[in-house]
PDB file of N, CA and C in Angstrom:
ATOM      1  N   MET A 170      27.351 -12.094  -1.400  1.00 72.00           N
ATOM      2  CA  MET A 170      26.068 -11.999  -0.734  1.00 72.00           C
ATOM      3  C   MET A 170      25.200 -13.166  -1.216  1.00 72.00           C
ATOM      4  N   ASN A 171      24.632 -13.921  -0.271  1.00 89.00           N
ATOM      5  CA  ASN A 171      23.793 -15.049  -0.659  1.00 89.00           C
ATOM      6  C   ASN A 171      22.389 -14.570  -1.031  1.00 89.00           C
ATOM      7  N   LEU A 172      21.582 -15.476  -1.547  1.00 82.00           N
ATOM      8  CA  LEU A 172      20.252 -15.127  -2.041  1.00 82.00           C
ATOM      9  C   LEU A 172      19.363 -14.549  -0.949  1.00 82.00           C
ATOM     10  N   ASP A 173      19.362 -15.150   0.232  1.00 82.00           N
ATOM     11  CA  ASP A 173      18.533 -14.645   1.331  1.00 82.00           C
ATOM     12  C   ASP A 173      18.923 -13.220   1.713  1.00 82.00           C
ATOM     13  N   ALA A 174      20.210 -12.954   1.749  1.00 86.00           N
ATOM     14  CA  ALA A 174      20.683 -11.609   2.086  1.00 86.00           C
ATOM     15  C   ALA A 174      20.293 -10.608   1.002  1.00 86.00           C
ATOM     16  N   MET A 175      20.356 -11.041  -0.251  1.00 85.00           N
ATOM     17  CA  MET A 175      19.961 -10.160  -1.352  1.00 85.00           C
ATOM     18  C   MET A 175      18.474  -9.833  -1.275  1.00 85.00           C
ATOM     19  N   LEU A 176      17.656 -10.846  -1.009  1.00 83.00           N
ATOM     20  CA  LEU A 176      16.214 -10.628  -0.903  1.00 83.00           C
ATOM     21  C   LEU A 176      15.878  -9.722   0.278  1.00 83.00           C
ATOM     22  N   ALA A 177      16.573  -9.924   1.387  1.00 84.00           N
ATOM     23  CA  ALA A 177      16.351  -9.073   2.561  1.00 84.00           C
ATOM     24  C   ALA A 177      16.722  -7.626   2.253  1.00 84.00           C
ATOM     25  N   GLN A 178      17.802  -7.426   1.516  1.00 90.00           N
ATOM     26  CA  GLN A 178      18.209  -6.068   1.147  1.00 90.00           C
ATOM     27  C   GLN A 178      17.209  -5.430   0.190  1.00 90.00           C
ATOM     28  N   LEU A 179      16.699  -6.207  -0.760  1.00 89.00           N
ATOM     29  CA  LEU A 179      15.687  -5.685  -1.686  1.00 89.00           C
ATOM     30  C   LEU A 179      14.425  -5.268  -0.934  1.00 89.00           C
ATOM     31  N   GLN A 180      14.029  -6.089   0.050  1.00 90.00           N
ATOM     32  CA  GLN A 180      12.860  -5.748   0.854  1.00 90.00           C
ATOM     33  C   GLN A 180      13.110  -4.464   1.643  1.00 90.00           C
ATOM     34  N   LYS A 181      14.285  -4.363   2.223  1.00 93.00           N
ATOM     35  CA  LYS A 181      14.634  -3.162   2.990  1.00 93.00           C
ATOM     36  C   LYS A 181      14.608  -1.925   2.093  1.00 93.00           C
ATOM     37  N   ASP A 182      15.144  -2.049   0.891  1.00 94.00           N
ATOM     38  CA  ASP A 182      15.140  -0.928  -0.056  1.00 94.00           C
ATOM     39  C   ASP A 182      13.711  -0.536  -0.427  1.00 94.00           C
ATOM     40  N   TYR A 183      12.855  -1.520  -0.638  1.00 94.00           N
ATOM     41  CA  TYR A 183      11.455  -1.251  -0.983  1.00 94.00           C
ATOM     42  C   TYR A 183      10.773  -0.493   0.153  1.00 94.00           C
ATOM     43  N   VAL A 184      10.986  -0.951   1.383  1.00 95.00           N
ATOM     44  CA  VAL A 184      10.385  -0.286   2.546  1.00 95.00           C
ATOM     45  C   VAL A 184      10.915   1.141   2.666  1.00 95.00           C
ATOM     46  N   THR A 185      12.193   1.328   2.422  1.00 96.00           N
ATOM     47  CA  THR A 185      12.790   2.662   2.483  1.00 96.00           C
ATOM     48  C   THR A 185      12.162   3.604   1.458  1.00 96.00           C
ATOM     49  N   GLU A 186      11.750   3.062   0.318  1.00 96.00           N
ATOM     50  CA  GLU A 186      11.162   3.880  -0.746  1.00 96.00           C
ATOM     51  C   GLU A 186       9.664   4.130  -0.554  1.00 96.00           C
ATOM     52  N   LEU A 187       9.033   3.459   0.398  1.00 97.00           N
ATOM     53  CA  LEU A 187       7.592   3.639   0.599  1.00 97.00           C
ATOM     54  C   LEU A 187       7.177   5.089   0.861  1.00 97.00           C
ATOM     55  N   PRO A 188       7.903   5.863   1.668  1.00 98.00           N
ATOM     56  CA  PRO A 188       7.475   7.255   1.873  1.00 98.00           C
ATOM     57  C   PRO A 188       7.364   8.055   0.572  1.00 98.00           C
ATOM     58  N   ASP A 189       8.235   7.782  -0.394  1.00 97.00           N
ATOM     59  CA  ASP A 189       8.130   8.466  -1.686  1.00 97.00           C
ATOM     60  C   ASP A 189       6.855   8.058  -2.414  1.00 97.00           C
ATOM     61  N   LYS A 190       6.529   6.776  -2.366  1.00 97.00           N
ATOM     62  CA  LYS A 190       5.300   6.289  -2.989  1.00 97.00           C
ATOM     63  C   LYS A 190       4.081   6.909  -2.298  1.00 97.00           C
ATOM     64  N   ILE A 191       4.139   6.982  -0.975  1.00 98.00           N
ATOM     65  CA  ILE A 191       3.031   7.563  -0.204  1.00 98.00           C
ATOM     66  C   ILE A 191       2.861   9.043  -0.556  1.00 98.00           C
ATOM     67  N   SER A 192       3.952   9.779  -0.642  1.00 98.00           N
ATOM     68  CA  SER A 192       3.878  11.202  -1.007  1.00 98.00           C
ATOM     69  C   SER A 192       3.249  11.381  -2.381  1.00 98.00           C
ATOM     70  N   GLN A 193       3.623  10.514  -3.292  1.00 98.00           N
ATOM     71  CA  GLN A 193       3.051  10.579  -4.637  1.00 98.00           C
ATOM     72  C   GLN A 193       1.543  10.307  -4.590  1.00 98.00           C
ATOM     73  N   MET A 194       1.134   9.318  -3.803  1.00 98.00           N
ATOM     74  CA  MET A 194      -0.293   9.018  -3.654  1.00 98.00           C
ATOM     75  C   MET A 194      -1.041  10.196  -3.043  1.00 98.00           C
ATOM     76  N   GLU A 195      -0.450  10.799  -2.025  1.00 98.00           N
ATOM     77  CA  GLU A 195      -1.085  11.957  -1.389  1.00 98.00           C
ATOM     78  C   GLU A 195      -1.246  13.104  -2.387  1.00 98.00           C
ATOM     79  N   SER A 196      -0.243  13.307  -3.207  1.00 98.00           N
ATOM     80  CA  SER A 196      -0.310  14.350  -4.228  1.00 98.00           C
ATOM     81  C   SER A 196      -1.411  14.047  -5.241  1.00 98.00           C
ATOM     82  N   HIS A 197      -1.483  12.803  -5.676  1.00 98.00           N
ATOM     83  CA  HIS A 197      -2.530  12.419  -6.626  1.00 98.00           C
ATOM     84  C   HIS A 197      -3.918  12.581  -6.008  1.00 98.00           C
ATOM     85  N   TYR A 198      -4.030  12.265  -4.734  1.00 96.00           N
ATOM     86  CA  TYR A 198      -5.320  12.417  -4.051  1.00 96.00           C
ATOM     87  C   TYR A 198      -5.700  13.896  -3.945  1.00 96.00           C
ATOM     88  N   THR A 199      -4.738  14.718  -3.552  1.00 96.00           N
ATOM     89  CA  THR A 199      -4.984  16.156  -3.391  1.00 96.00           C
ATOM     90  C   THR A 199      -5.413  16.809  -4.703  1.00 96.00           C
ATOM     91  N   THR A 200      -4.813  16.379  -5.798  1.00 97.00           N
ATOM     92  CA  THR A 200      -5.142  16.968  -7.100  1.00 97.00           C
ATOM     93  C   THR A 200      -6.329  16.282  -7.775  1.00 97.00           C
ATOM     94  N   GLY A 201      -6.858  15.239  -7.135  1.00 95.00           N
ATOM     95  CA  GLY A 201      -8.014  14.541  -7.698  1.00 95.00           C
ATOM     96  C   GLY A 201      -7.684  13.659  -8.884  1.00 95.00           C
ATOM     97  N   ASP A 202      -6.435  13.236  -8.983  1.00 96.00           N
ATOM     98  CA  ASP A 202      -6.010  12.384 -10.099  1.00 96.00           C
ATOM     99  C   ASP A 202      -6.236  10.917  -9.729  1.00 96.00           C
ATOM    100  N   PHE A 203      -7.489  10.494  -9.834  1.00 94.00           N
ATOM    101  CA  PHE A 203      -7.857   9.149  -9.398  1.00 94.00           C
ATOM    102  C   PHE A 203      -7.359   8.063 -10.348  1.00 94.00           C
ATOM    103  N   GLU A 204      -7.127   8.405 -11.598  1.00 96.00           N
ATOM    104  CA  GLU A 204      -6.540   7.439 -12.529  1.00 96.00           C
ATOM    105  C   GLU A 204      -5.101   7.129 -12.112  1.00 96.00           C
ATOM    106  N   ALA A 205      -4.353   8.156 -11.725  1.00 97.00           N
ATOM    107  CA  ALA A 205      -2.982   7.939 -11.247  1.00 97.00           C
ATOM    108  C   ALA A 205      -2.992   7.145  -9.944  1.00 97.00           C
ATOM    109  N   LEU A 206      -3.970   7.415  -9.079  1.00 96.00           N
ATOM    110  CA  LEU A 206      -4.082   6.645  -7.835  1.00 96.00           C
ATOM    111  C   LEU A 206      -4.356   5.175  -8.122  1.00 96.00           C
ATOM    112  N   ARG A 207      -5.240   4.911  -9.078  1.00 97.00           N
ATOM    113  CA  ARG A 207      -5.514   3.525  -9.438  1.00 97.00           C
ATOM    114  C   ARG A 207      -4.218   2.851  -9.885  1.00 97.00           C
ATOM    115  N   ASP A 208      -3.435   3.562 -10.678  1.00 98.00           N
ATOM    116  CA  ASP A 208      -2.160   3.033 -11.144  1.00 98.00           C
ATOM    117  C   ASP A 208      -1.190   2.824  -9.981  1.00 98.00           C
ATOM    118  N   ASP A 209      -1.148   3.778  -9.040  1.00 98.00           N
ATOM    119  CA  ASP A 209      -0.284   3.643  -7.858  1.00 98.00           C
ATOM    120  C   ASP A 209      -0.621   2.371  -7.082  1.00 98.00           C
ATOM    121  N   PHE A 210      -1.908   2.163  -6.836  1.00 98.00           N
ATOM    122  CA  PHE A 210      -2.315   0.999  -6.052  1.00 98.00           C
ATOM    123  C   PHE A 210      -2.153  -0.293  -6.848  1.00 98.00           C
ATOM    124  N   HIS A 211      -2.314  -0.219  -8.160  1.00 98.00           N
ATOM    125  CA  HIS A 211      -2.055  -1.386  -9.005  1.00 98.00           C
ATOM    126  C   HIS A 211      -0.588  -1.809  -8.880  1.00 98.00           C
ATOM    127  N   LYS A 212       0.299  -0.834  -8.894  1.00 97.00           N
ATOM    128  CA  LYS A 212       1.732  -1.132  -8.803  1.00 97.00           C
ATOM    129  C   LYS A 212       2.089  -1.782  -7.474  1.00 97.00           C
ATOM    130  N   ILE A 213       1.567  -1.239  -6.366  1.00 97.00           N
ATOM    131  CA  ILE A 213       1.941  -1.846  -5.079  1.00 97.00           C
ATOM    132  C   ILE A 213       1.272  -3.202  -4.898  1.00 97.00           C
ATOM    133  N   LYS A 214       0.120  -3.398  -5.539  1.00 97.00           N
ATOM    134  CA  LYS A 214      -0.512  -4.725  -5.507  1.00 97.00           C
ATOM    135  C   LYS A 214       0.448  -5.755  -6.093  1.00 97.00           C
ATOM    136  N   GLY A 215       1.091  -5.390  -7.191  1.00 95.00           N
ATOM    137  CA  GLY A 215       1.990  -6.316  -7.863  1.00 95.00           C
ATOM    138  C   GLY A 215       3.341  -6.471  -7.200  1.00 95.00           C
ATOM    139  N   THR A 216       3.837  -5.415  -6.598  1.00 94.00           N
ATOM    140  CA  THR A 216       5.203  -5.474  -6.060  1.00 94.00           C
ATOM    141  C   THR A 216       5.277  -5.947  -4.614  1.00 94.00           C
ATOM    142  N   GLY A 217       4.218  -5.780  -3.856  1.00 93.00           N
ATOM    143  CA  GLY A 217       4.265  -6.136  -2.438  1.00 93.00           C
ATOM    144  C   GLY A 217       4.706  -7.566  -2.186  1.00 93.00           C
ATOM    145  N   LYS A 218       4.012  -8.509  -2.800  1.00 91.00           N
ATOM    146  CA  LYS A 218       4.354  -9.922  -2.590  1.00 91.00           C
ATOM    147  C   LYS A 218       5.734 -10.243  -3.139  1.00 91.00           C
ATOM    148  N   THR A 219       6.089  -9.599  -4.243  1.00 91.00           N
ATOM    149  CA  THR A 219       7.403  -9.832  -4.841  1.00 91.00           C
ATOM    150  C   THR A 219       8.515  -9.538  -3.840  1.00 91.00           C
ATOM    151  N   TYR A 220       8.313  -8.509  -3.027  1.00 92.00           N
ATOM    152  CA  TYR A 220       9.318  -8.110  -2.047  1.00 92.00           C
ATOM    153  C   TYR A 220       9.043  -8.679  -0.657  1.00 92.00           C
ATOM    154  N   GLY A 221       8.142  -9.642  -0.566  1.00 91.00           N
ATOM    155  CA  GLY A 221       7.874 -10.287   0.715  1.00 91.00           C
ATOM    156  C   GLY A 221       7.020  -9.459   1.653  1.00 91.00           C
ATOM    157  N   LEU A 222       6.174  -8.604   1.085  1.00 95.00           N
ATOM    158  CA  LEU A 222       5.300  -7.732   1.874  1.00 95.00           C
ATOM    159  C   LEU A 222       3.848  -7.964   1.442  1.00 95.00           C
ATOM    160  N   PRO A 223       3.274  -9.094   1.830  1.00 96.00           N
ATOM    161  CA  PRO A 223       1.927  -9.422   1.357  1.00 96.00           C
ATOM    162  C   PRO A 223       0.871  -8.409   1.772  1.00 96.00           C
ATOM    163  N   GLU A 224       1.088  -7.737   2.902  1.00 97.00           N
ATOM    164  CA  GLU A 224       0.105  -6.747   3.343  1.00 97.00           C
ATOM    165  C   GLU A 224       0.033  -5.565   2.380  1.00 97.00           C
ATOM    166  N   VAL A 225       1.140  -5.236   1.747  1.00 97.00           N
ATOM    167  CA  VAL A 225       1.150  -4.162   0.756  1.00 97.00           C
ATOM    168  C   VAL A 225       0.312  -4.583  -0.455  1.00 97.00           C
ATOM    169  N   SER A 226       0.474  -5.829  -0.885  1.00 97.00           N
ATOM    170  CA  SER A 226      -0.312  -6.327  -2.013  1.00 97.00           C
ATOM    171  C   SER A 226      -1.797  -6.371  -1.695  1.00 97.00           C
ATOM    172  N   LEU A 227      -2.145  -6.819  -0.498  1.00 97.00           N
ATOM    173  CA  LEU A 227      -3.556  -6.861  -0.105  1.00 97.00           C
ATOM    174  C   LEU A 227      -4.166  -5.463  -0.119  1.00 97.00           C
ATOM    175  N   LEU A 228      -3.454  -4.509   0.439  1.00 98.00           N
ATOM    176  CA  LEU A 228      -3.934  -3.130   0.464  1.00 98.00           C
ATOM    177  C   LEU A 228      -4.053  -2.576  -0.957  1.00 98.00           C
ATOM    178  N   GLY A 229      -3.060  -2.837  -1.768  1.00 98.00           N
ATOM    179  CA  GLY A 229      -3.098  -2.372  -3.151  1.00 98.00           C
ATOM    180  C   GLY A 229      -4.267  -2.955  -3.919  1.00 98.00           C
ATOM    181  N   GLU A 230      -4.506  -4.240  -3.734  1.00 98.00           N
ATOM    182  CA  GLU A 230      -5.612  -4.896  -4.436  1.00 98.00           C
ATOM    183  C   GLU A 230      -6.962  -4.328  -4.010  1.00 98.00           C
ATOM    184  N   ALA A 231      -7.169  -4.208  -2.708  1.00 98.00           N
ATOM    185  CA  ALA A 231      -8.450  -3.697  -2.204  1.00 98.00           C
ATOM    186  C   ALA A 231      -8.707  -2.279  -2.700  1.00 98.00           C
ATOM    187  N   THR A 232      -7.681  -1.449  -2.677  1.00 98.00           N
ATOM    188  CA  THR A 232      -7.861  -0.051  -3.066  1.00 98.00           C
ATOM    189  C   THR A 232      -7.983   0.094  -4.580  1.00 98.00           C
ATOM    190  N   GLU A 233      -7.222  -0.679  -5.321  1.00 98.00           N
ATOM    191  CA  GLU A 233      -7.363  -0.644  -6.781  1.00 98.00           C
ATOM    192  C   GLU A 233      -8.779  -1.055  -7.183  1.00 98.00           C
ATOM    193  N   ASN A 234      -9.320  -2.084  -6.543  1.00 97.00           N
ATOM    194  CA  ASN A 234     -10.687  -2.520  -6.852  1.00 97.00           C
ATOM    195  C   ASN A 234     -11.694  -1.402  -6.615  1.00 97.00           C
ATOM    196  N   LEU A 235     -11.497  -0.652  -5.534  1.00 97.00           N
ATOM    197  CA  LEU A 235     -12.394   0.479  -5.274  1.00 97.00           C
ATOM    198  C   LEU A 235     -12.241   1.553  -6.353  1.00 97.00           C
ATOM    199  N   CYS A 236     -11.013   1.806  -6.762  1.00 96.00           N
ATOM    200  CA  CYS A 236     -10.784   2.794  -7.823  1.00 96.00           C
ATOM    201  C   CYS A 236     -11.535   2.413  -9.101  1.00 96.00           C
ATOM    202  N   ILE A 237     -11.587   1.134  -9.391  1.00 96.00           N
ATOM    203  CA  ILE A 237     -12.217   0.660 -10.622  1.00 96.00           C
ATOM    204  C   ILE A 237     -13.733   0.549 -10.472  1.00 96.00           C
ATOM    205  N   HIS A 238     -14.174  -0.071  -9.379  1.00 97.00           N
ATOM    206  CA  HIS A 238     -15.583  -0.448  -9.260  1.00 97.00           C
ATOM    207  C   HIS A 238     -16.436   0.477  -8.399  1.00 97.00           C
ATOM    208  N   LYS A 239     -15.824   1.228  -7.491  1.00 97.00           N
ATOM    209  CA  LYS A 239     -16.592   2.101  -6.598  1.00 97.00           C
ATOM    210  C   LYS A 239     -15.898   3.447  -6.412  1.00 97.00           C
ATOM    211  N   PRO A 240     -15.728   4.190  -7.490  1.00 95.00           N
ATOM    212  CA  PRO A 240     -15.020   5.470  -7.366  1.00 95.00           C
ATOM    213  C   PRO A 240     -15.690   6.438  -6.392  1.00 95.00           C
ATOM    214  N   GLN A 241     -16.973   6.272  -6.164  1.00 96.00           N
ATOM    215  CA  GLN A 241     -17.668   7.141  -5.209  1.00 96.00           C
ATOM    216  C   GLN A 241     -17.160   6.929  -3.782  1.00 96.00           C
ATOM    217  N   ALA A 242     -16.512   5.797  -3.512  1.00 97.00           N
ATOM    218  CA  ALA A 242     -15.984   5.504  -2.177  1.00 97.00           C
ATOM    219  C   ALA A 242     -14.583   6.072  -1.958  1.00 97.00           C
ATOM    220  N   LEU A 243     -13.958   6.582  -3.002  1.00 96.00           N
ATOM    221  CA  LEU A 243     -12.557   7.006  -2.896  1.00 96.00           C
ATOM    222  C   LEU A 243     -12.301   8.137  -1.909  1.00 96.00           C
ATOM    223  N   PRO A 244     -13.182   9.124  -1.760  1.00 95.00           N
ATOM    224  CA  PRO A 244     -12.894  10.163  -0.763  1.00 95.00           C
ATOM    225  C   PRO A 244     -12.722   9.613   0.656  1.00 95.00           C
ATOM    226  N   GLU A 245     -13.366   8.500   0.945  1.00 96.00           N
ATOM    227  CA  GLU A 245     -13.188   7.853   2.247  1.00 96.00           C
ATOM    228  C   GLU A 245     -12.073   6.812   2.199  1.00 96.00           C
ATOM    229  N   ALA A 246     -11.968   6.100   1.092  1.00 97.00           N
ATOM    230  CA  ALA A 246     -11.039   4.976   0.989  1.00 97.00           C
ATOM    231  C   ALA A 246      -9.576   5.393   0.912  1.00 97.00           C
ATOM    232  N   ILE A 247      -9.279   6.415   0.135  1.00 98.00           N
ATOM    233  CA  ILE A 247      -7.876   6.773  -0.089  1.00 98.00           C
ATOM    234  C   ILE A 247      -7.181   7.213   1.199  1.00 98.00           C
ATOM    235  N   PRO A 248      -7.779   8.090   2.016  1.00 98.00           N
ATOM    236  CA  PRO A 248      -7.106   8.431   3.282  1.00 98.00           C
ATOM    237  C   PRO A 248      -6.891   7.209   4.188  1.00 98.00           C
ATOM    238  N   LEU A 249      -7.849   6.283   4.202  1.00 97.00           N
ATOM    239  CA  LEU A 249      -7.674   5.053   4.989  1.00 97.00           C
ATOM    240  C   LEU A 249      -6.489   4.253   4.462  1.00 97.00           C
ATOM    241  N   ALA A 250      -6.455   4.063   3.155  1.00 98.00           N
ATOM    242  CA  ALA A 250      -5.390   3.262   2.552  1.00 98.00           C
ATOM    243  C   ALA A 250      -4.019   3.893   2.786  1.00 98.00           C
ATOM    244  N   ILE A 251      -3.933   5.193   2.652  1.00 98.00           N
ATOM    245  CA  ILE A 251      -2.651   5.876   2.865  1.00 98.00           C
ATOM    246  C   ILE A 251      -2.217   5.761   4.326  1.00 98.00           C
ATOM    247  N   ALA A 252      -3.155   5.893   5.251  1.00 98.00           N
ATOM    248  CA  ALA A 252      -2.818   5.752   6.677  1.00 98.00           C
ATOM    249  C   ALA A 252      -2.311   4.343   6.976  1.00 98.00           C
ATOM    250  N   ILE A 253      -2.954   3.344   6.393  1.00 98.00           N
ATOM    251  CA  ILE A 253      -2.509   1.959   6.593  1.00 98.00           C
ATOM    252  C   ILE A 253      -1.116   1.772   6.004  1.00 98.00           C
ATOM    253  N   LEU A 254      -0.889   2.307   4.816  1.00 98.00           N
ATOM    254  CA  LEU A 254       0.418   2.171   4.176  1.00 98.00           C
ATOM    255  C   LEU A 254       1.513   2.841   5.005  1.00 98.00           C
ATOM    256  N   LYS A 255       1.203   3.971   5.613  1.00 98.00           N
ATOM    257  CA  LYS A 255       2.167   4.627   6.508  1.00 98.00           C
ATOM    258  C   LYS A 255       2.488   3.730   7.703  1.00 98.00           C
ATOM    259  N   ASP A 256       1.470   3.082   8.253  1.00 98.00           N
ATOM    260  CA  ASP A 256       1.705   2.178   9.384  1.00 98.00           C
ATOM    261  C   ASP A 256       2.508   0.954   8.964  1.00 98.00           C
ATOM    262  N   ILE A 257       2.240   0.443   7.763  1.00 97.00           N
ATOM    263  CA  ILE A 257       3.033  -0.677   7.246  1.00 97.00           C
ATOM    264  C   ILE A 257       4.492  -0.252   7.154  1.00 97.00           C
ATOM    265  N   HIS A 258       4.730   0.936   6.627  1.00 98.00           N
ATOM    266  CA  HIS A 258       6.106   1.434   6.529  1.00 98.00           C
ATOM    267  C   HIS A 258       6.763   1.502   7.902  1.00 98.00           C
ATOM    268  N   GLN A 259       6.043   2.060   8.868  1.00 97.00           N
ATOM    269  CA  GLN A 259       6.604   2.192  10.215  1.00 97.00           C
ATOM    270  C   GLN A 259       6.928   0.822  10.810  1.00 97.00           C
ATOM    271  N   LYS A 260       5.982  -0.102  10.737  1.00 97.00           N
ATOM    272  CA  LYS A 260       6.203  -1.441  11.315  1.00 97.00           C
ATOM    273  C   LYS A 260       7.355  -2.152  10.613  1.00 97.00           C
ATOM    274  N   ARG A 261       7.339  -2.133   9.283  1.00 96.00           N
ATOM    275  CA  ARG A 261       8.377  -2.840   8.532  1.00 96.00           C
ATOM    276  C   ARG A 261       9.746  -2.191   8.728  1.00 96.00           C
ATOM    277  N   SER A 262       9.774  -0.889   8.920  1.00 96.00           N
ATOM    278  CA  SER A 262      11.047  -0.204   9.190  1.00 96.00           C
ATOM    279  C   SER A 262      11.647  -0.656  10.511  1.00 96.00           C
ATOM    280  N   GLN A 263      10.774  -1.088  11.423  1.00 96.00           N
ATOM    281  CA  GLN A 263      11.214  -1.586  12.726  1.00 96.00           C
ATOM    282  C   GLN A 263      11.423  -3.099  12.714  1.00 96.00           C
ATOM    283  N   GLY A 264      11.263  -3.717  11.548  1.00 92.00           N
ATOM    284  CA  GLY A 264      11.476  -5.153  11.416  1.00 92.00           C
ATOM    285  C   GLY A 264      10.285  -6.008  11.793  1.00 92.00           C
ATOM    286  N   HIS A 265       9.107  -5.399  11.869  1.00 94.00           N
ATOM    287  CA  HIS A 265       7.900  -6.133  12.252  1.00 94.00           C
ATOM    288  C   HIS A 265       6.953  -6.259  11.071  1.00 94.00           C
ATOM    289  N   GLU A 266       6.187  -7.338  11.075  1.00 91.00           N
ATOM    290  CA  GLU A 266       5.135  -7.502  10.078  1.00 91.00           C
ATOM    291  C   GLU A 266       3.899  -6.750  10.536  1.00 91.00           C
ATOM    292  N   MET A 267       2.994  -6.513   9.604  1.00 92.00           N
ATOM    293  CA  MET A 267       1.731  -5.876   9.954  1.00 92.00           C
ATOM    294  C   MET A 267       0.607  -6.663   9.295  1.00 92.00           C
ATOM    295  N   PRO A 268       0.007  -7.575  10.055  1.00 92.00           N
ATOM    296  CA  PRO A 268      -1.102  -8.360   9.490  1.00 92.00           C
ATOM    297  C   PRO A 268      -2.359  -7.491   9.360  1.00 92.00           C
ATOM    298  N   ILE A 269      -2.582  -6.932   8.179  1.00 94.00           N
ATOM    299  CA  ILE A 269      -3.657  -5.954   8.033  1.00 94.00           C
ATOM    300  C   ILE A 269      -5.050  -6.570   8.025  1.00 94.00           C
ATOM    301  N   ALA A 270      -5.157  -7.869   7.846  1.00 93.00           N
ATOM    302  CA  ALA A 270      -6.484  -8.491   7.795  1.00 93.00           C
ATOM    303  C   ALA A 270      -7.290  -8.211   9.058  1.00 93.00           C
ATOM    304  N   THR A 271      -6.620  -8.007  10.179  1.00 94.00           N
ATOM    305  CA  THR A 271      -7.324  -7.733  11.439  1.00 94.00           C
ATOM    306  C   THR A 271      -7.392  -6.243  11.759  1.00 94.00           C
ATOM    307  N   ASP A 272      -6.812  -5.413  10.910  1.00 96.00           N
ATOM    308  CA  ASP A 272      -6.838  -3.962  11.119  1.00 96.00           C
ATOM    309  C   ASP A 272      -8.246  -3.451  10.804  1.00 96.00           C
ATOM    310  N   PRO A 273      -8.900  -2.772  11.754  1.00 97.00           N
ATOM    311  CA  PRO A 273     -10.267  -2.286  11.516  1.00 97.00           C
ATOM    312  C   PRO A 273     -10.371  -1.345  10.311  1.00 97.00           C
ATOM    313  N   ARG A 274      -9.323  -0.592  10.047  1.00 97.00           N
ATOM    314  CA  ARG A 274      -9.353   0.310   8.885  1.00 97.00           C
ATOM    315  C   ARG A 274      -9.365  -0.478   7.581  1.00 97.00           C
ATOM    316  N   TYR A 275      -8.570  -1.545   7.541  1.00 98.00           N
ATOM    317  CA  TYR A 275      -8.545  -2.392   6.345  1.00 98.00           C
ATOM    318  C   TYR A 275      -9.886  -3.098   6.181  1.00 98.00           C
ATOM    319  N   GLN A 276     -10.437  -3.573   7.285  1.00 97.00           N
ATOM    320  CA  GLN A 276     -11.745  -4.223   7.221  1.00 97.00           C
ATOM    321  C   GLN A 276     -12.795  -3.255   6.690  1.00 97.00           C
ATOM    322  N   LYS A 277     -12.737  -2.014   7.135  1.00 97.00           N
ATOM    323  CA  LYS A 277     -13.671  -0.997   6.645  1.00 97.00           C
ATOM    324  C   LYS A 277     -13.456  -0.762   5.152  1.00 97.00           C
ATOM    325  N   LEU A 278     -12.207  -0.676   4.753  1.00 96.00           N
ATOM    326  CA  LEU A 278     -11.861  -0.461   3.352  1.00 96.00           C
ATOM    327  C   LEU A 278     -12.449  -1.560   2.467  1.00 96.00           C
ATOM    328  N   THR A 279     -12.371  -2.788   2.935  1.00 96.00           N
ATOM    329  CA  THR A 279     -12.877  -3.903   2.130  1.00 96.00           C
ATOM    330  C   THR A 279     -14.400  -3.973   2.117  1.00 96.00           C
ATOM    331  N   ARG A 280     -15.052  -3.233   3.003  1.00 96.00           N
ATOM    332  CA  ARG A 280     -16.519  -3.217   3.031  1.00 96.00           C
ATOM    333  C   ARG A 280     -17.114  -2.019   2.295  1.00 96.00           C
ATOM    334  N   LEU A 281     -16.291  -1.089   1.883  1.00 95.00           N
ATOM    335  CA  LEU A 281     -16.817   0.105   1.202  1.00 95.00           C
ATOM    336  C   LEU A 281     -17.436  -0.257  -0.140  1.00 95.00           C
TER     337      LEU A 281
END
């Protein structure tokens, strides 16, 4: 297997694992574990670009910043971020990119 094929497989595996990450985030949100949520979003901020998914990193960064600097915005921000992440999973599972910079939900998230 050449390097490009290996990277493509790693990206595919990461996308396949996103529903588990999303479920964990939903659980942390439901139980009010905002420290764990901050950690969840910190992790995807770091791993998204590594796996060729810059939109995951952008979402992770924006949401982690809210967790740190504007925790009062989290009741609105977390459901938005999770919905966007679900859409990223769906698009990437179909082999499509999702440029979130133009997504109104992401724009709202960055303005909270």
